[in-house]
Tab-separated table of C-alpha atoms and ligand atoms in Angstrom:
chain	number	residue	atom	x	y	z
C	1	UNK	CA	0.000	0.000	0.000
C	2	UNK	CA	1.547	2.886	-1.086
C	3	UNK	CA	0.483	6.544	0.760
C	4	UNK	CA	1.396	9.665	0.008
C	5	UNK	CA	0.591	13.090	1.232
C	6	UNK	CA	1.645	15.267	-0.855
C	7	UNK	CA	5.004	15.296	-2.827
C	8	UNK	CA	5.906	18.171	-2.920
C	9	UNK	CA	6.265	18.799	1.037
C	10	UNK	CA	9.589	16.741	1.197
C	11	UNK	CA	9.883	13.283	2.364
C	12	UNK	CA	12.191	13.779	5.974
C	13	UNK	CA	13.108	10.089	5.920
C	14	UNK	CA	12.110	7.939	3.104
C	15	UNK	CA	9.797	6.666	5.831
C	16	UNK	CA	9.364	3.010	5.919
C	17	UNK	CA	6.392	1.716	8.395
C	18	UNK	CA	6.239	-2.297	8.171
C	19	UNK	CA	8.023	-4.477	10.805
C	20	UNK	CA	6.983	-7.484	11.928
C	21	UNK	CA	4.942	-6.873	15.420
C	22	UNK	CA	6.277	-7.785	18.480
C	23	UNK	CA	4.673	-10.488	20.571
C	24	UNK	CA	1.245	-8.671	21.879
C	25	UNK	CA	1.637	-5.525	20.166
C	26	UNK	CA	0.424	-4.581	16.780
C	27	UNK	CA	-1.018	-7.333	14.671
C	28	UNK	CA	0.072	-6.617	11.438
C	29	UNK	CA	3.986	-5.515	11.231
C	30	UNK	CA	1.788	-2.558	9.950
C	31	UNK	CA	1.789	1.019	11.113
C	32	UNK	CA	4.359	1.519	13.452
C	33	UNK	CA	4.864	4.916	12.208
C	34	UNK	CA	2.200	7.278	12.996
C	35	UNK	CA	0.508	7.529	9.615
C	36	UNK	CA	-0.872	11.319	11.000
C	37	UNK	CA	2.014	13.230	11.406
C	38	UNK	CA	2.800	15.210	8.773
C	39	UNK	CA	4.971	15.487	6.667
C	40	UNK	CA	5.286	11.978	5.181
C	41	UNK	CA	5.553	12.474	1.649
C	42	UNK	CA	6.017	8.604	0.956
C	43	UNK	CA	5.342	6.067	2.806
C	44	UNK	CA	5.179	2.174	1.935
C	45	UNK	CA	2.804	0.431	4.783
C	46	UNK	CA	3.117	-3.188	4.449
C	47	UNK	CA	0.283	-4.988	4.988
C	48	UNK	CA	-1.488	-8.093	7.648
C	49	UNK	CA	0.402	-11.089	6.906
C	50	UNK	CA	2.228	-12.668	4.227
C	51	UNK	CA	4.534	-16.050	4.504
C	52	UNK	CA	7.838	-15.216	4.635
C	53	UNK	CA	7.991	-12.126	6.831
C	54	UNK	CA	8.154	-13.051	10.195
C	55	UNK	CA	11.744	-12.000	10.212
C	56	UNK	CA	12.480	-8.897	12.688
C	57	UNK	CA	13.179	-6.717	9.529
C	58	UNK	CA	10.875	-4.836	7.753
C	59	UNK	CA	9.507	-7.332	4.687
C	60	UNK	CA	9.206	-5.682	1.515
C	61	UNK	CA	6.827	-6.520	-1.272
C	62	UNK	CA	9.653	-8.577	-3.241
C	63	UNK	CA	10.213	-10.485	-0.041
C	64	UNK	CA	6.813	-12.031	-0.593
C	65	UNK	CA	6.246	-12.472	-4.039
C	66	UNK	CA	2.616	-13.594	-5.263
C	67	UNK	CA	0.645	-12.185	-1.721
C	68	UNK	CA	-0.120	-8.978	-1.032
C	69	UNK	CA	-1.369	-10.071	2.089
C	70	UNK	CA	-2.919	-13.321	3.551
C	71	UNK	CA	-4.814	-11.910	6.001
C	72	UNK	CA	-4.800	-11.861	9.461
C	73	UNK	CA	-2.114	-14.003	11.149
C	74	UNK	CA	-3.907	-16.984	12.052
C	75	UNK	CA	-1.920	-18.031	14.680
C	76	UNK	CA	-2.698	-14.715	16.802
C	77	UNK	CA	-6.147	-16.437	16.787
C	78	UNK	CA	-5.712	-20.041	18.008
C	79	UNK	CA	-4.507	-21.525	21.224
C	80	UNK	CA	-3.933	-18.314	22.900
C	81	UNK	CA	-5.769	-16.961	25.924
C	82	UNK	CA	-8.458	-14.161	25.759
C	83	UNK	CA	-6.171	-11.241	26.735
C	84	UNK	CA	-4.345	-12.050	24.177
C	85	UNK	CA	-7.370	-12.191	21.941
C	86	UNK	CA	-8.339	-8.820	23.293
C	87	UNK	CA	-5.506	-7.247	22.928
C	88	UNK	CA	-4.974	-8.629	19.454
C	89	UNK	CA	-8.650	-7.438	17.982
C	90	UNK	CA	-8.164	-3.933	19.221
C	91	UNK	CA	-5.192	-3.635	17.707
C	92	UNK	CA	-6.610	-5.312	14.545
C	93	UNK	CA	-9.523	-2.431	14.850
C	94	UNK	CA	-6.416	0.026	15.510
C	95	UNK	CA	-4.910	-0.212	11.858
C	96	UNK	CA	-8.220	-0.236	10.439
C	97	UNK	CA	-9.161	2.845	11.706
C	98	UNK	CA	-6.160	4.581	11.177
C	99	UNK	CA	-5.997	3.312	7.880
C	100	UNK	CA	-9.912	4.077	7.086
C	101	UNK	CA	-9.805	7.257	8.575
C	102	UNK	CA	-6.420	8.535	7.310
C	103	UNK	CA	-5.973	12.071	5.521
C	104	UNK	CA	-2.998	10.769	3.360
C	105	UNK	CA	-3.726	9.475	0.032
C	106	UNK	CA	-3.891	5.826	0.294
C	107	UNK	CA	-3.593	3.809	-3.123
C	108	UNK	CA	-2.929	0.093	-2.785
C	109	UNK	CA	-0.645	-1.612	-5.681
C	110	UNK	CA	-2.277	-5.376	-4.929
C	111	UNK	CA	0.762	-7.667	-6.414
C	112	UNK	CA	-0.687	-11.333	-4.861
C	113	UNK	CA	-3.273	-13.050	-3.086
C	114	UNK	CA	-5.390	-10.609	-1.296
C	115	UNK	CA	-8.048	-12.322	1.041
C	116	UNK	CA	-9.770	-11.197	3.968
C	117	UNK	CA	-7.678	-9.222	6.464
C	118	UNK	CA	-5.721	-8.111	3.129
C	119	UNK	CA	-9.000	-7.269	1.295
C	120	UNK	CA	-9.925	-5.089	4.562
C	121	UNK	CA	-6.668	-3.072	4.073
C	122	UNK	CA	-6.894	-2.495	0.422
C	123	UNK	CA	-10.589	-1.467	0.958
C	124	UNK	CA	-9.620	1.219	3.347
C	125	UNK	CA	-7.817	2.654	0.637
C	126	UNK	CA	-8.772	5.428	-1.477
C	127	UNK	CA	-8.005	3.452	-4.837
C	128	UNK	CA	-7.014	-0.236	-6.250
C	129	UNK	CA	-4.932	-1.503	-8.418
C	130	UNK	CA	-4.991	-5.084	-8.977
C	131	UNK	CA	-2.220	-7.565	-10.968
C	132	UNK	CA	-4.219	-9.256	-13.906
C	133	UNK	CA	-2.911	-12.982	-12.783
C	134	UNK	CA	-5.743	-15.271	-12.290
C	135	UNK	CA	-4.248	-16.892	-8.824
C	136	UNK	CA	-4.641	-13.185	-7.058
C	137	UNK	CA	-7.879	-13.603	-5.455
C	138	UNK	CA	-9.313	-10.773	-3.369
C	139	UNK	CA	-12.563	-10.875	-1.001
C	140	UNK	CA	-13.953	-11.436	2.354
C	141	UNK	CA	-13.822	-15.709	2.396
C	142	UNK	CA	-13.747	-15.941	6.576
C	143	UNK	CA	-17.133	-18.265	6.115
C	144	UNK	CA	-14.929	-20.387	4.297
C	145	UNK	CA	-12.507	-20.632	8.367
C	146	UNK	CA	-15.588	-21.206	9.687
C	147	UNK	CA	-15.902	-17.892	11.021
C	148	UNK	CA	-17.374	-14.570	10.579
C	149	UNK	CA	-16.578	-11.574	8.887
C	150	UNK	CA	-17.166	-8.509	11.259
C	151	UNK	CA	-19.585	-6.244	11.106
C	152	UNK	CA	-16.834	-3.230	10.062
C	153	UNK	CA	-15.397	-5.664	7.396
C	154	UNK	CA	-19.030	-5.939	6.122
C	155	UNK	CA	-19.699	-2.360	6.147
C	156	UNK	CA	-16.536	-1.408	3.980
C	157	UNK	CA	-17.388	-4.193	1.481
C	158	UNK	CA	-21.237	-2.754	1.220
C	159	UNK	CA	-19.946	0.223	0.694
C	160	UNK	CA	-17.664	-0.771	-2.520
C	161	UNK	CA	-19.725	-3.451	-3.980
C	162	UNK	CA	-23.258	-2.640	-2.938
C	163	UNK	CA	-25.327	-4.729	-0.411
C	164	UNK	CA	-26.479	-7.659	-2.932
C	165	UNK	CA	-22.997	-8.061	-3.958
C	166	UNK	CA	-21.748	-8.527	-0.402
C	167	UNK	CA	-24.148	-10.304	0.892
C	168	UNK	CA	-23.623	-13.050	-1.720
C	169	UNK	CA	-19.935	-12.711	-1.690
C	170	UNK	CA	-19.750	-12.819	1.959
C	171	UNK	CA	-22.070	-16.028	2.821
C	172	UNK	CA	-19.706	-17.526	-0.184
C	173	UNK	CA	-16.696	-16.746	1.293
C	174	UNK	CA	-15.940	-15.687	-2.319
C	175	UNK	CA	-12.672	-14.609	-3.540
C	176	UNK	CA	-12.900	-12.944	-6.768
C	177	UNK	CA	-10.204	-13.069	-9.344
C	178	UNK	CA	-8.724	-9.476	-11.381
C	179	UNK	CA	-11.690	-9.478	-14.222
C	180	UNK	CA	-14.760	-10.283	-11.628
C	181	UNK	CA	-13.016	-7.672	-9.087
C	182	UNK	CA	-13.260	-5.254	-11.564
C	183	UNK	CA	-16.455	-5.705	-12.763
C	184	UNK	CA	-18.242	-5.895	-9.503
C	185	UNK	CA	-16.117	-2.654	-8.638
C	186	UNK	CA	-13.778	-3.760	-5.910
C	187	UNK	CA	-10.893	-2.889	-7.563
C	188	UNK	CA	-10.967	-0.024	-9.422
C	189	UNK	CA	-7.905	-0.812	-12.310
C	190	UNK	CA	-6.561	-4.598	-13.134
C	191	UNK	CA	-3.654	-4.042	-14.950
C	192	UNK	CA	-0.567	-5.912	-15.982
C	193	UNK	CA	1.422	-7.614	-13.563
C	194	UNK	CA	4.446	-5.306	-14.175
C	195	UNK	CA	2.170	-2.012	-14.547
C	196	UNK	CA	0.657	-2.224	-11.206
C	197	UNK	CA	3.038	0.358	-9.205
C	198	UNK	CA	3.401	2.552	-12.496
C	199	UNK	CA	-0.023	2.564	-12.290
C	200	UNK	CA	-0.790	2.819	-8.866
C	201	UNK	CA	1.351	5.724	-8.669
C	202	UNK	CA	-0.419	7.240	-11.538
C	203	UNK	CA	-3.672	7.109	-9.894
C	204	UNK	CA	-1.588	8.722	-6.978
C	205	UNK	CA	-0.656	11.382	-8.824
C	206	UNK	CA	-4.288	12.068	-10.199
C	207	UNK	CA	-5.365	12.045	-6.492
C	208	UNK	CA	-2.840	14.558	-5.201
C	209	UNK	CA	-3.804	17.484	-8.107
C	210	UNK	CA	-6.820	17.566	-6.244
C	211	UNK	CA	-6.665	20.635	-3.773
C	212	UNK	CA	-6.245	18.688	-0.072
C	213	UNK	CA	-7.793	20.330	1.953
C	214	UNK	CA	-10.887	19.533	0.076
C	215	UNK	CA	-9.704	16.281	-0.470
C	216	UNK	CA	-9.532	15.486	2.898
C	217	UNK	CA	-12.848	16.854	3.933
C	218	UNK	CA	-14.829	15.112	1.715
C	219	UNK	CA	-13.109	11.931	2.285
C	220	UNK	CA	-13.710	11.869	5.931
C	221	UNK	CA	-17.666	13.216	4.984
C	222	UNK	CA	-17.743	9.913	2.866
C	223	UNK	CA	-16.341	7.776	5.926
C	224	UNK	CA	-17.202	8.958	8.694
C	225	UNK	CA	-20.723	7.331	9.793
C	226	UNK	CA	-18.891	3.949	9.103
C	227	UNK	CA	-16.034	4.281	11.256
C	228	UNK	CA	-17.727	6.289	13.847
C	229	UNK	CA	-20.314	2.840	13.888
C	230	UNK	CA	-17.356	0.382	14.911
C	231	UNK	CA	-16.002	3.723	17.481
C	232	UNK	CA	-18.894	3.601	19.383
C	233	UNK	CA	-18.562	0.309	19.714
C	234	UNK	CA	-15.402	-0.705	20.184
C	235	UNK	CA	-15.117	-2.501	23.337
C	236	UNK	CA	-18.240	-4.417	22.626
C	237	UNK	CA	-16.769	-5.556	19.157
C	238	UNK	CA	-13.732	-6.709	21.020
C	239	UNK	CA	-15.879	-8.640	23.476
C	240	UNK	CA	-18.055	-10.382	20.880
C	241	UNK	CA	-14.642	-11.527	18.893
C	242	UNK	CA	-13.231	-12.937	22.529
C	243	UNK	CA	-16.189	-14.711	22.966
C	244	UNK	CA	-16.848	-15.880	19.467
C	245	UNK	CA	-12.603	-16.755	19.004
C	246	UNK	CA	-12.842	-18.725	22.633
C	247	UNK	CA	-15.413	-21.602	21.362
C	248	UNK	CA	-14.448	-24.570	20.942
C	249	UNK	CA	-15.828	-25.135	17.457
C	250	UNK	CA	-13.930	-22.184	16.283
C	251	UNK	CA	-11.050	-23.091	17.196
C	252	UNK	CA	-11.443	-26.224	15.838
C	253	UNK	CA	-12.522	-24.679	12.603
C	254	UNK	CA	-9.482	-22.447	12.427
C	255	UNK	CA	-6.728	-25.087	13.318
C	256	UNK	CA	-8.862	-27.713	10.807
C	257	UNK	CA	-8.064	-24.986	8.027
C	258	UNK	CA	-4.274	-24.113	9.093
C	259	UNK	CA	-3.936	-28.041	8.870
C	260	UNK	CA	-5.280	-27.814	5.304
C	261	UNK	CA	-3.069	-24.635	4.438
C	262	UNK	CA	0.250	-26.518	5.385
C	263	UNK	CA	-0.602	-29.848	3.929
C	264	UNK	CA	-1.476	-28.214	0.785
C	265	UNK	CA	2.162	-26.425	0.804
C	266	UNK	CA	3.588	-30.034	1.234
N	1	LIG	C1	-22.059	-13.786	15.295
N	1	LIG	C2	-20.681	-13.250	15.164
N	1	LIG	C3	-20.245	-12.598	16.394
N	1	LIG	C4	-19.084	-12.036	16.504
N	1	LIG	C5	-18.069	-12.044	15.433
N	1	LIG	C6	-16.943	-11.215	15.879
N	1	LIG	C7	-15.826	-11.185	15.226
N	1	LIG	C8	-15.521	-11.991	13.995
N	1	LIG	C9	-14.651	-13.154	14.284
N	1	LIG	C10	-13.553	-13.402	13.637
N	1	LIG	C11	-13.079	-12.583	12.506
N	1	LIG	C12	-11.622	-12.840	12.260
N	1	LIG	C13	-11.226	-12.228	10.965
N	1	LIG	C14	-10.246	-12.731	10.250
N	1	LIG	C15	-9.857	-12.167	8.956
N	1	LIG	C16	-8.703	-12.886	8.307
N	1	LIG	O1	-7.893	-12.251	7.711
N	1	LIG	S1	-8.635	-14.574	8.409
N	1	LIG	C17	-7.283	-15.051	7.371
N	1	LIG	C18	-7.796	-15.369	6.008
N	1	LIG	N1	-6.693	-15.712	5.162
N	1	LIG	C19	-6.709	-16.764	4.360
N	1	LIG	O2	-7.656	-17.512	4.286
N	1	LIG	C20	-5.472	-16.975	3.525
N	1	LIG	C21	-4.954	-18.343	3.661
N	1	LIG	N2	-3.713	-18.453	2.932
N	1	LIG	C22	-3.674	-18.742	1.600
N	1	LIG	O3	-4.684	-18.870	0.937
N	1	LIG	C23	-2.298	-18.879	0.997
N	1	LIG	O4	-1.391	-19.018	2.041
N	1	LIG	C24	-1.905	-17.666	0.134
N	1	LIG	C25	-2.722	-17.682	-1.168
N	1	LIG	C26	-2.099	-16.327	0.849
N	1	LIG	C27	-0.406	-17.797	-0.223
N	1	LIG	O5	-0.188	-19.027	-0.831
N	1	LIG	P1	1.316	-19.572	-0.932
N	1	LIG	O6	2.203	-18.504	-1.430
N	1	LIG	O7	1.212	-20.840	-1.700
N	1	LIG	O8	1.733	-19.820	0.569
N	1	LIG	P2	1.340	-21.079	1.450
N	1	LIG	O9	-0.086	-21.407	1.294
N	1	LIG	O10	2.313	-22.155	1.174
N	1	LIG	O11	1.541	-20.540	2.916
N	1	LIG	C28	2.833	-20.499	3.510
N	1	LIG	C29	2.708	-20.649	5.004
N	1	LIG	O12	1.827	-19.611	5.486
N	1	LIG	C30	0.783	-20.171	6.299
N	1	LIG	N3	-0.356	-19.233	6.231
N	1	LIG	C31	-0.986	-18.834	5.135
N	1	LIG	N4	-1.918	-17.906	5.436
N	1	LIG	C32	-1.845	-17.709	6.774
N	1	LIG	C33	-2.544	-16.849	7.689
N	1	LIG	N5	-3.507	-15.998	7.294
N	1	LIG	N6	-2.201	-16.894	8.980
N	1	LIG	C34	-1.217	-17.719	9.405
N	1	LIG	N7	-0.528	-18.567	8.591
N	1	LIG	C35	-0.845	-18.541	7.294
N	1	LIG	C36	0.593	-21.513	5.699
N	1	LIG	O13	-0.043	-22.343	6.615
N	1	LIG	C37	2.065	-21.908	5.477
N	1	LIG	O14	2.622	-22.187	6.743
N	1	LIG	P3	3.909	-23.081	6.946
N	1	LIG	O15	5.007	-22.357	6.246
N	1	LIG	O16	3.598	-24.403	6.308
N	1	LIG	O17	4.091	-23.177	8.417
């Protein structure tokens, strides 16, 4: 996900935000940085989870070729204890927010697999551009765990696809590839595999001629009643994952479909 504020206010440090989280602390190896302080002209946020980063440096999109982002880390969701579940959603709510609600420019270049957790990300962007390969799948498919997409994640994919759309897609668990993502509009470009950061930053540029100020205000006017919907409700969206995380069918259900993910690499 590439951000930008605006290019010509300088860029102080190149400023790099991914690192993989420390135990208990932010999900994501996302968003370390504080996204709000100004100015960052360029910034390249990494997104929820992809194999191959769990490293202490920062991964970079080459490091994981073929995934923008699997999606939440499944393993911050199984066999731990409900603090730790706690702890984990509000951070997960955390970079959603931020990310939602941010005043940068926000135009994510999606170069892999992009389900759930990933698709959440990219949707809090301001723009899409997806790499016309048929294996890069993007969509909510948590039915498809076993569990349920929240009602946040729901509310950002109404908003981009419409509520028939979703509610399909969602019961599905459906990942869509590049040509059905772009025709049911939740990507808004599916371009050539090597085009996608020319393009993205295209689209960039096209977003930053717009005055900001303006920009910014009407962005937040667009987003606001859905973010301030999971703000006033914050604790009791954390509860309801604790609860809903602890049983013992979904943890089944989540371990049952880790199983399946490493066998299938084997
Ligand atoms: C009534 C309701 C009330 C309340 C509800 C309240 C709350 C809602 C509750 C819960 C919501 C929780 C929300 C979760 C959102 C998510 O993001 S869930 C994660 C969804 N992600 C996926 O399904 C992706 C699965 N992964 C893949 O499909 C592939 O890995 C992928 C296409 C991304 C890449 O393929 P490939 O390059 O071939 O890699 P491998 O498949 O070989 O994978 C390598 C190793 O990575 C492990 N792995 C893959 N994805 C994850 C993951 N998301 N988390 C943890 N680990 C993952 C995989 O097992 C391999 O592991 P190994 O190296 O073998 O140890």
């Amino acid at each position: 996900v590439w951000a930008a504020k605006a290019w010509r206010e300088g860029d102080p440090g190149g400023t790099r935000a991914g690192r993989r989280p420390r135990a208990g602390s932010v999900p994501t190896g996302f968003l370390d940085v504080d996204v709000t302080s100004a100015p960052l002209a360029l910034e390249c946020l990494y997104t929820p989870w992809a194999p191959g980063t769990d490293s202490d440096g920062a991964p970079t999109p080459q490091d994981c070729p073929r995934v923008f982002s699997a999606g939440l880390d499944l393993t911050e969701m199984c066999g731990r204890n409900p603090a730790h579940y706690a702890e984990y959603w509000k951070a997960v709510q955390e970079l959603w927010l931020r990310t939602y609600l941010s005043s940068l420019v926000l135009v994510a270049a999606i170069n892999g697999a992009c389900p759930a957790g990933g698709c959440i990300i990219a949707l809090a962007c301001d723009c899409r551009v997806l790499a016309d390969n048929p294996k890069y799948h993007i969509g909510l498919n948590e039915t498809l765990l076993g569990i349920t997409a929240p009602f946040w994640f729901k509310d950002a994919y109404v908003n981009t696809i419409g509520h028939r759309a979703s509610e399909q897609a969602l019961q599905l668990g459906y990942l869509f590839p590049p040509s059905e993502a772009l025709q049911v509009g939740l990507v808004d470009q599916v371009v050539p595999e090597d085009q996608v950061l020319s393009t993205a930053l295209s689209e960039m540029a096209r977003w930053l001629a717009v005055p900001d100020h303006a920009r910014q205000l009407t962005k937040n006017m667009m987003r606001k009643a859905t973010a301030d919907r999971l703000l006033r409700q914050r604790d009791a969206d954390i509860q309801n994952f604790v609860s809903f995380i602890c049983r013992d069918s979904i943890q089944k259900s989540l371990q049952v479909y880790l199983e399946k993910l490493r066998q299938r690499k084997g």
